[in-house]
Amino acid sequence: MILFFLCMEFAKIGFFSLGGGYATLPFLYHMSEVYGWFSPLELSRMLAISSITPGPVGLNVATFAGFKTAGILGSIAATMSIMLPSFFMIIIISKMLKKFKDSPCLCSVMYALRPATAAMLAAVALRLFRDVIIRNPDFNGFNFLQMQNFIDIKGFLLLVILFILSLRLKKDPLVFLAFGAIAGILLHINHIIL
C-alpha cells in the first residue's frame, strides 16, 4: 500500500509543481506532515545532497525520499511517478505550443505563474531557514545573550557569508554549494568523528 501512496503523492508533485526542483518542496513538506515518512530535518538533508548530486534537484529529492520511505522499490516508484506527468505534459504542450504561442490567454497564464512560483520558492526558503538554522521555535530574537540556544550560529554565519559571496561574485551556484558542503564538514568535523 505504501508504494501506491508514494506513486500517488509523487505523481501529484510531478503534475502540480511548476518552477523547478525547489518548487517540489512545499509538497514534500506536506507529505512529511501527513504521512510522517521523513522528518523536515531529513528532508533538508535530502535537499542538500540532491543539490550537489548530478541531475534535477526535484528528481533527486524524489529518489532519496522514495528510498527513505520504501527502499529501492520506493525510490523507483517515486522517481517514475514524479517524472511521468511532466513527460506527458511536455509532449502535449510541444504539440500545441506552436498553435497557441501568441494567444493572449496563454500569455496571461504564464505571466501570472511567475509571481506564484516566486512566492512558493520564498515560502520554501523561509521554511528551510526555520528547520535548519533555528533550533527552538520559541526564539524571539531579542535575547542576544541566549541566542546560541535558539540559533545555529555557525549555520547562520555560513548562510550570510554564502549569500554575500553569491551577490558579489555572480558565480555558478554549484561553486557555493561545494563551498557550503566543505565548510559544513569542517565546522562539524568533531560530530562526524564521534
C-alpha angles and dihedrals in degrees: 000000000000091000090053092053091045090053093047095047096045092044087054089050091048091050100044107030108098122177106048137287097320090057087068091065099083088055091047092050089051090049089051091053097044102040103020091218090141135003124246088251091053088049091053089051091049088051092051092051092044091052093059096037116092114258138044113329095226092051092048092049090050090052093049093044092048091049092048090051104041110359124241094339089051092052091050092046094048094045095049093043094052092046103046100065091051091045093054094041091053091051091051094043094048089055093049101035096082091052097047104027093112095043113128090214093055092045090052092050092049090047091052093048093062098069092038090055091045090052092050091050091048090051090051091049091052092047092050090048090052094046097044107030105030112070097185123036090212091069111132098180097229103092100076093175091065097034093113089063091058106031131047094236095193092050092047093050091048089051092051093046093049091046092052092045092050091052094047104037101038092207130155111289089237089069090059093043090053091046090049092049092050092045091048091053092047094046093050100034092120090058091050094050093047 
